[in-house]
PDB file of C-alpha atoms in Angstrom:
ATOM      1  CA  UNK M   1      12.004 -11.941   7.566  1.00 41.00           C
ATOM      2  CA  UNK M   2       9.255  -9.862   6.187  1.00 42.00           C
ATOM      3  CA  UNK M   3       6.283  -9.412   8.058  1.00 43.00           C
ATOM      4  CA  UNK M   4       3.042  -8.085   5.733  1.00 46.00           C
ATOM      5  CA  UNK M   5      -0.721  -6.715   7.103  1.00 46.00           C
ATOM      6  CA  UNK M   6      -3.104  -5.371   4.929  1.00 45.00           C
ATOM      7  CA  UNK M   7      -6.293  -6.137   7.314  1.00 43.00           C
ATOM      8  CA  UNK M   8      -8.882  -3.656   6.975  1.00 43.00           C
ATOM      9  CA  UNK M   9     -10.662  -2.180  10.357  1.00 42.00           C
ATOM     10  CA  UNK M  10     -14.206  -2.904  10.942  1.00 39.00           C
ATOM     11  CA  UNK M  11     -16.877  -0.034  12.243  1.00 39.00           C
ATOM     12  CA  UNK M  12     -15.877   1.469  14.991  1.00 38.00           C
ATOM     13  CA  UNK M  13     -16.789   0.261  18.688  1.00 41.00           C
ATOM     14  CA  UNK M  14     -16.271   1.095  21.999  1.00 39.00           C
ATOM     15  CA  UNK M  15     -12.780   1.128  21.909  1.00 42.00           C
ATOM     16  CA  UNK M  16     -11.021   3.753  24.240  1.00 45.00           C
ATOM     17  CA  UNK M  17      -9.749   6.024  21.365  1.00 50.00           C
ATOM     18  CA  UNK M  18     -10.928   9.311  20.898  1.00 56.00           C
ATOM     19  CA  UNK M  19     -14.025   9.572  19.150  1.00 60.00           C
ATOM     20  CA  UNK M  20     -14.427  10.521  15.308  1.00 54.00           C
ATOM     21  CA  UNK M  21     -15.820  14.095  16.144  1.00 54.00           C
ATOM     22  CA  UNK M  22     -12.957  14.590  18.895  1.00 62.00           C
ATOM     23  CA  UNK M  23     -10.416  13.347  16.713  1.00 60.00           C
ATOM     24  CA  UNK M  24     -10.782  15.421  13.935  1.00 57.00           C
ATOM     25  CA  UNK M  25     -11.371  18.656  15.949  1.00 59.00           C
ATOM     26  CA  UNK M  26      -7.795  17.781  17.334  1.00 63.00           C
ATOM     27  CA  UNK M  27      -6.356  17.317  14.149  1.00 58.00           C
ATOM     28  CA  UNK M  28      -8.064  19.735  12.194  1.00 59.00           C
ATOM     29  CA  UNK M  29      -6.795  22.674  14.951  1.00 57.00           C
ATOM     30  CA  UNK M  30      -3.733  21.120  14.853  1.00 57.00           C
ATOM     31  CA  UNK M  31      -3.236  21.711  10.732  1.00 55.00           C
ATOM     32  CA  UNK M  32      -4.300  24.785  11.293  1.00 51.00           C
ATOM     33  CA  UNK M  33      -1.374  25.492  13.751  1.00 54.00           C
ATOM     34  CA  UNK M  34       1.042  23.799  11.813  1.00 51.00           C
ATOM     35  CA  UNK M  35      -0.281  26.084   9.066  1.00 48.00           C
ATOM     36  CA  UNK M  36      -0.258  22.990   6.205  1.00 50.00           C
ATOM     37  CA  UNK M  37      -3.879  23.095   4.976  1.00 48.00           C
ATOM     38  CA  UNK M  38      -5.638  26.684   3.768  1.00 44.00           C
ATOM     39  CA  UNK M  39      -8.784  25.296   5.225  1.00 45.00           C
ATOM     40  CA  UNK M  40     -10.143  22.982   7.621  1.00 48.00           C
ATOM     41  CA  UNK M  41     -12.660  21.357   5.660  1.00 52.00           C
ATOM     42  CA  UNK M  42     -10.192  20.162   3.181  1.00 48.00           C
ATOM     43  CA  UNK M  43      -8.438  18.643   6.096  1.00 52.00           C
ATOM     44  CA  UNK M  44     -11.594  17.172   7.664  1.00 55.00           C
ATOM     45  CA  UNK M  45     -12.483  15.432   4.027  1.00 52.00           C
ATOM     46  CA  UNK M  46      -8.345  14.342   4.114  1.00 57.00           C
ATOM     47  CA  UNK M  47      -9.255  12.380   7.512  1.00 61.00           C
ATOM     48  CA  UNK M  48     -12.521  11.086   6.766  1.00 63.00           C
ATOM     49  CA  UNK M  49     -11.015   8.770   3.795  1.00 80.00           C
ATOM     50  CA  UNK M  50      -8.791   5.667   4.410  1.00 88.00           C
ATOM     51  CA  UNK M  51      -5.254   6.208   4.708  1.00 90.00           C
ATOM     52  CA  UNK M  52      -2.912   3.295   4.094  1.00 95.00           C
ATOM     53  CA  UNK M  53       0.233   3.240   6.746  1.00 96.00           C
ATOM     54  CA  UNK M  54       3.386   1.648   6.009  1.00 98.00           C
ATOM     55  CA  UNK M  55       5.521   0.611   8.434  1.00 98.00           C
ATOM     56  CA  UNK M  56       9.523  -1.019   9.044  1.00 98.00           C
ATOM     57  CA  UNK M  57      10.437  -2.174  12.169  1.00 98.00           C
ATOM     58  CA  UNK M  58      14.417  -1.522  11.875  1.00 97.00           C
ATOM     59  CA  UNK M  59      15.715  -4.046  14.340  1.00 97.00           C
ATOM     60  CA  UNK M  60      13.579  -7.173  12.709  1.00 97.00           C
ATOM     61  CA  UNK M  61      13.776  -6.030   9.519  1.00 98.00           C
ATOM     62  CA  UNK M  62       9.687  -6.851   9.171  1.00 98.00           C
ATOM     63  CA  UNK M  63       7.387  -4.149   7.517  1.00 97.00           C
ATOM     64  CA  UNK M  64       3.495  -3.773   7.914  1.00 98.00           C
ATOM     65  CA  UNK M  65       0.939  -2.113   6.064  1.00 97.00           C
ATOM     66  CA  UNK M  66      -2.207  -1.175   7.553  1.00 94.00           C
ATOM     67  CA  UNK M  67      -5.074   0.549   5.856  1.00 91.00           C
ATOM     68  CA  UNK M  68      -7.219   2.679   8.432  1.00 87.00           C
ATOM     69  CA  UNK M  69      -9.335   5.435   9.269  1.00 78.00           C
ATOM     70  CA  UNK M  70     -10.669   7.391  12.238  1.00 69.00           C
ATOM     71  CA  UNK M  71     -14.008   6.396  11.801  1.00 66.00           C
ATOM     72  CA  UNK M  72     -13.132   2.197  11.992  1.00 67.00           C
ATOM     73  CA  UNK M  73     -11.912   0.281  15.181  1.00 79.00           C
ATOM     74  CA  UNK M  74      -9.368  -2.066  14.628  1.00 85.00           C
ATOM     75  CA  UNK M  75     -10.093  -5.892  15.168  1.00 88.00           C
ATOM     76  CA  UNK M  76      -8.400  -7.958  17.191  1.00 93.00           C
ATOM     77  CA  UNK M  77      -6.550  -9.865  14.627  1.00 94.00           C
ATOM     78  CA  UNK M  78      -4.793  -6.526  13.562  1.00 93.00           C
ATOM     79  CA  UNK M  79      -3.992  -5.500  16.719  1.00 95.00           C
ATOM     80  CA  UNK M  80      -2.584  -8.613  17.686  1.00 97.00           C
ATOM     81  CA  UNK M  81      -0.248  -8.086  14.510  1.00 97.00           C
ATOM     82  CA  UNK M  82       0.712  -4.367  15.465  1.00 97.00           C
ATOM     83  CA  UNK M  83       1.429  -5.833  18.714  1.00 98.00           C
ATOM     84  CA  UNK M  84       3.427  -8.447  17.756  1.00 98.00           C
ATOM     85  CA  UNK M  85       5.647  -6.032  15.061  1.00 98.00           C
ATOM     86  CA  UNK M  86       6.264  -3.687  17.965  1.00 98.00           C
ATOM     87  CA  UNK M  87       7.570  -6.146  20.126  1.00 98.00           C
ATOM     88  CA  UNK M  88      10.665  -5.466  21.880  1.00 98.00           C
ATOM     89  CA  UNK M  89      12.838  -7.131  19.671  1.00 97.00           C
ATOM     90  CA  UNK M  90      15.825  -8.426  22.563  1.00 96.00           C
ATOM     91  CA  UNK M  91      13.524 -10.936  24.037  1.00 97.00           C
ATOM     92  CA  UNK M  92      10.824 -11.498  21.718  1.00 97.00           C
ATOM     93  CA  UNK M  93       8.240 -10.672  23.580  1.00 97.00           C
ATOM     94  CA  UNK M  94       4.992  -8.524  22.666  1.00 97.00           C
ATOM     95  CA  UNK M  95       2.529  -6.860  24.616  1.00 98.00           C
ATOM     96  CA  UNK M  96      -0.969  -5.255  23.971  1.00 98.00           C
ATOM     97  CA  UNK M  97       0.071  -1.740  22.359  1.00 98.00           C
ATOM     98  CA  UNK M  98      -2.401   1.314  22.424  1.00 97.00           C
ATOM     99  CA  UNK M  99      -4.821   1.322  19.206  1.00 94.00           C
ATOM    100  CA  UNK M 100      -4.639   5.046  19.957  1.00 94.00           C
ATOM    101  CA  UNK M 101      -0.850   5.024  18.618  1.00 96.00           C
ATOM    102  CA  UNK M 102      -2.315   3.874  15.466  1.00 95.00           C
ATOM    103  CA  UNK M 103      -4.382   7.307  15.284  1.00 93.00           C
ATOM    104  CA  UNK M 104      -1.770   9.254  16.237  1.00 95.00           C
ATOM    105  CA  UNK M 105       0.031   7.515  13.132  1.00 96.00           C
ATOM    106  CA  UNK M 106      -2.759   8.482  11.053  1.00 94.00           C
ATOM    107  CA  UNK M 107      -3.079  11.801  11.500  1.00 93.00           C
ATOM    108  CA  UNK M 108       0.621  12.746  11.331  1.00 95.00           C
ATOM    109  CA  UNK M 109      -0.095  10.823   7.498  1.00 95.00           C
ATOM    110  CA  UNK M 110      -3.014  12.987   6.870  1.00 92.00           C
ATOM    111  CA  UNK M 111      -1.667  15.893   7.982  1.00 92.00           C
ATOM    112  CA  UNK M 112       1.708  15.672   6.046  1.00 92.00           C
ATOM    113  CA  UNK M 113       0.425  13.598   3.191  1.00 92.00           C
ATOM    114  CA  UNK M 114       3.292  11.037   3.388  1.00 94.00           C
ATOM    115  CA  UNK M 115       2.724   7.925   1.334  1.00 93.00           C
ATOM    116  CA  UNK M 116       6.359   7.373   2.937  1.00 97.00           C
ATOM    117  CA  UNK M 117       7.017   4.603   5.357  1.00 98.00           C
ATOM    118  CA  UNK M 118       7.366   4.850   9.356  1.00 98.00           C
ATOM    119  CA  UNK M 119      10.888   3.444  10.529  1.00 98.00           C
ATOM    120  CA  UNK M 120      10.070   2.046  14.417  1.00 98.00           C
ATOM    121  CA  UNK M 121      12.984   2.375  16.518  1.00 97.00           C
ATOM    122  CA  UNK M 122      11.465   1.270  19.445  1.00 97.00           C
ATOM    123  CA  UNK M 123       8.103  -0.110  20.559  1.00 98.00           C
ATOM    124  CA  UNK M 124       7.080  -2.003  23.388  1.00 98.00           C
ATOM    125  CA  UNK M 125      10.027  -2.537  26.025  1.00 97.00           C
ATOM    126  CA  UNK M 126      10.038  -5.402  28.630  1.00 97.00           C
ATOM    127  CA  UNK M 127      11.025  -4.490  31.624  1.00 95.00           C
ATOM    128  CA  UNK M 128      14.512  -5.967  32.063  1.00 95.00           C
ATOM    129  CA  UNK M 129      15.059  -3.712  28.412  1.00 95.00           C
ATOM    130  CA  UNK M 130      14.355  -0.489  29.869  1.00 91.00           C
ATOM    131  CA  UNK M 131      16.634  -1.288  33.100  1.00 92.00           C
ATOM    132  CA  UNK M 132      19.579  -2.469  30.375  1.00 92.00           C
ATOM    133  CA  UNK M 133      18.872   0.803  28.251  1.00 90.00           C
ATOM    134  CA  UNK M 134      18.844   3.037  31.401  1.00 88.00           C
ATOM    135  CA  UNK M 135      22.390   1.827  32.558  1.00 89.00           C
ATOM    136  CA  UNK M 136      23.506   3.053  29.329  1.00 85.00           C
ATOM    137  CA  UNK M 137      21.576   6.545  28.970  1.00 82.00           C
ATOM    138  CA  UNK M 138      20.353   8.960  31.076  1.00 74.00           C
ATOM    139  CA  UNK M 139      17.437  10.074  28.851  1.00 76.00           C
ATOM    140  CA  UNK M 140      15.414   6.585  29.551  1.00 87.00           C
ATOM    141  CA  UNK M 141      12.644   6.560  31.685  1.00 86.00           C
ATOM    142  CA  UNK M 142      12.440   4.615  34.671  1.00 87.00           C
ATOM    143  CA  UNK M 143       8.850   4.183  34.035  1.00 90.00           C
ATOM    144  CA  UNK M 144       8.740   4.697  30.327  1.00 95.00           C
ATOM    145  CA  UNK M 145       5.315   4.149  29.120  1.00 97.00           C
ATOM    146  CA  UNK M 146       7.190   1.764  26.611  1.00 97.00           C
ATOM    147  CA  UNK M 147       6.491  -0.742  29.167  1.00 96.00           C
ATOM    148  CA  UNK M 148       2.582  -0.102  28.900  1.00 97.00           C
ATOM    149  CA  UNK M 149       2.717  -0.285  25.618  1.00 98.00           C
ATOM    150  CA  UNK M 150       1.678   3.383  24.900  1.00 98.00           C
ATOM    151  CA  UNK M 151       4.871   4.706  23.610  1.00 98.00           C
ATOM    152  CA  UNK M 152       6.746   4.329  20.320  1.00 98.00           C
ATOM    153  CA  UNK M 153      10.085   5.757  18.904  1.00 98.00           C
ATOM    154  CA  UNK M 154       9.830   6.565  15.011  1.00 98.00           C
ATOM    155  CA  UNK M 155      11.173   8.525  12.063  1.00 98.00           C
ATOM    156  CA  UNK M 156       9.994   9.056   8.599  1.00 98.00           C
ATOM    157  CA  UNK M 157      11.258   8.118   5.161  1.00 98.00           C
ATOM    158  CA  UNK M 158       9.353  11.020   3.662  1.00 97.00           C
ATOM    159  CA  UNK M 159       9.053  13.733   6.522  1.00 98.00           C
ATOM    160  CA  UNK M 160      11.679  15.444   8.902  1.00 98.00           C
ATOM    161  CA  UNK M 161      11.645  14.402  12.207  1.00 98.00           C
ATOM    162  CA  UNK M 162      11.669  17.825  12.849  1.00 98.00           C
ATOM    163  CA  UNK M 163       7.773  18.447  11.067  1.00 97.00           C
ATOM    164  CA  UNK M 164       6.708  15.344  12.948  1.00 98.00           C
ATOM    165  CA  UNK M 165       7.889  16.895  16.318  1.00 98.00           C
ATOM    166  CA  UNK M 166       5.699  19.835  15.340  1.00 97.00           C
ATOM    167  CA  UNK M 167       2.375  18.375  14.006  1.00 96.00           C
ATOM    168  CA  UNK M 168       2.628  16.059  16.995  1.00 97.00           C
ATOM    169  CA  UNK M 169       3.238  18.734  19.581  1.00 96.00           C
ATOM    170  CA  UNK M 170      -0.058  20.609  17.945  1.00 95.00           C
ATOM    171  CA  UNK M 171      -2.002  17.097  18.086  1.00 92.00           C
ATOM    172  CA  UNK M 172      -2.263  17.645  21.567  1.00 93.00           C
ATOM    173  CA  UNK M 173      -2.603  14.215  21.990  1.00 92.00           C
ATOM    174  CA  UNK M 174       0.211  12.708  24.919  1.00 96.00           C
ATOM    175  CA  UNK M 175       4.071  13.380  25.411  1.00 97.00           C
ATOM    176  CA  UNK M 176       6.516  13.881  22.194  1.00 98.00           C
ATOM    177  CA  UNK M 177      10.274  13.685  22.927  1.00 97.00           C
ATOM    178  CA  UNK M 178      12.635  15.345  20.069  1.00 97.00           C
ATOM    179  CA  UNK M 179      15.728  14.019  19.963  1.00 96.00           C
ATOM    180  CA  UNK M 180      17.664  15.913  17.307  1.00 96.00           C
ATOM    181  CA  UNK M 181      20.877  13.914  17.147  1.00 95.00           C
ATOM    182  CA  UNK M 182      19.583  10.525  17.398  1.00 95.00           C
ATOM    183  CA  UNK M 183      16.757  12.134  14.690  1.00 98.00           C
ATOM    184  CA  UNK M 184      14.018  10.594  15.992  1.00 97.00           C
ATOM    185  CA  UNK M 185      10.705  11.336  17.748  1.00 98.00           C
ATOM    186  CA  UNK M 186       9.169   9.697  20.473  1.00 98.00           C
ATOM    187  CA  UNK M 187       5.185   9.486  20.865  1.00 98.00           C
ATOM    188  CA  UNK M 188       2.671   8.540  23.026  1.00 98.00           C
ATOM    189  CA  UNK M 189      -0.798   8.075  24.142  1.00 97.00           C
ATOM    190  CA  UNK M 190       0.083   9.506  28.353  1.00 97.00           C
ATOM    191  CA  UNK M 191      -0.621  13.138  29.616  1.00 96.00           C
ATOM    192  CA  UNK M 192       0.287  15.994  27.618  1.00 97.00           C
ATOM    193  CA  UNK M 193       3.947  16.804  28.234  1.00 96.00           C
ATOM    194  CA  UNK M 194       7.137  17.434  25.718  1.00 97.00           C
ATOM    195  CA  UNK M 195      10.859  17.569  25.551  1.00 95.00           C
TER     196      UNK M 195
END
């Protein structure tokens, strides 16, 4: 089954994401870290335009395209649909997930200029999921933020898990897990931590 959005984001609210000026301060000292752009005002135009983000859910086999920017909140209907895509796939069931992944999403676009597709390994987790996955490895939280619905697992068609790790630890913007031999990366919107 193949699961399509293309809904665009109206102006931005009062949502709880960080706010256009923050955001791009973040990201724009982040490129600079990462050393990707010569300047930061060609980075701030690269964030101030829309950005389309394509996205495959690997266990469902569903894909999703959203077309955002920092500067739009995201409706109800879409987030109902990113929800829904990240559900956690062994009991079908979704939960509200953290617009503020989406920005995270969109920045490690921008600041990589991928037009390549994000492969979810894991979103949302119910509860009786994380206690399965913890009997059967150590490096699962007991109160993974999976279960909040702030956390996803990805890796990139177009980009090695390895830069993601790096623009996302420079992002500043919650907790990045590497994990090299599994190659992917996990991100999310807690405190800033990494491992």
């Amino acid at each position: 089954m193949r699961f399509k959005s293309s809904l665009r984001a109206p102006s931005r609210g009062s949502e709880p994401n960080l706010s256009r000026r923050s955001f791009l301060t973040r990201t724009g000292i982040a490129a600079t870290g990462a050393l990707l752009f010569p300047s930061f005002d060609t980075y701030a135009y690269s964030l101030s335009r829309e950005r389309t983000l394509y996205l495959y859910n690997k266990h469902t086999g569903e894909d999703m395209t959203l077309v955002c920017c920092p500067e739009r909140n995201y409706d109800r209907a879409l987030l109902r649909q990113f929800s829904h895509f990240l559900r956690d796939h062994h009991v079908d069931e979704s939960h509200p997930m953290d617009p503020g992944l989406i920005d995270i999403l969109y920045a490690i676009s921008a600041m990589t200029r991928s037009n390549g597709t994000f492969e979810i390994i894991s979103g949302y987790r119910a509860p009786e999921t994380n206690r399965m996955l913890r009997r059967h490895s150590h490096g699962v939280a007991e109160h993974s933020l999976h279960m909040e619905g702030k956390a996803i697992d990805l890796r990139m068609s177009d980009v090695s898990t390895r830069t993601i790790r790096k623009i996302a630890l420079a992002l500043q913007y919650g907790g990045v897990g590497y994990y090299r031999r599994a190659d992917f990366v996990h991100l999310d919107t807690g405190r800033i931590r990494a491992w």
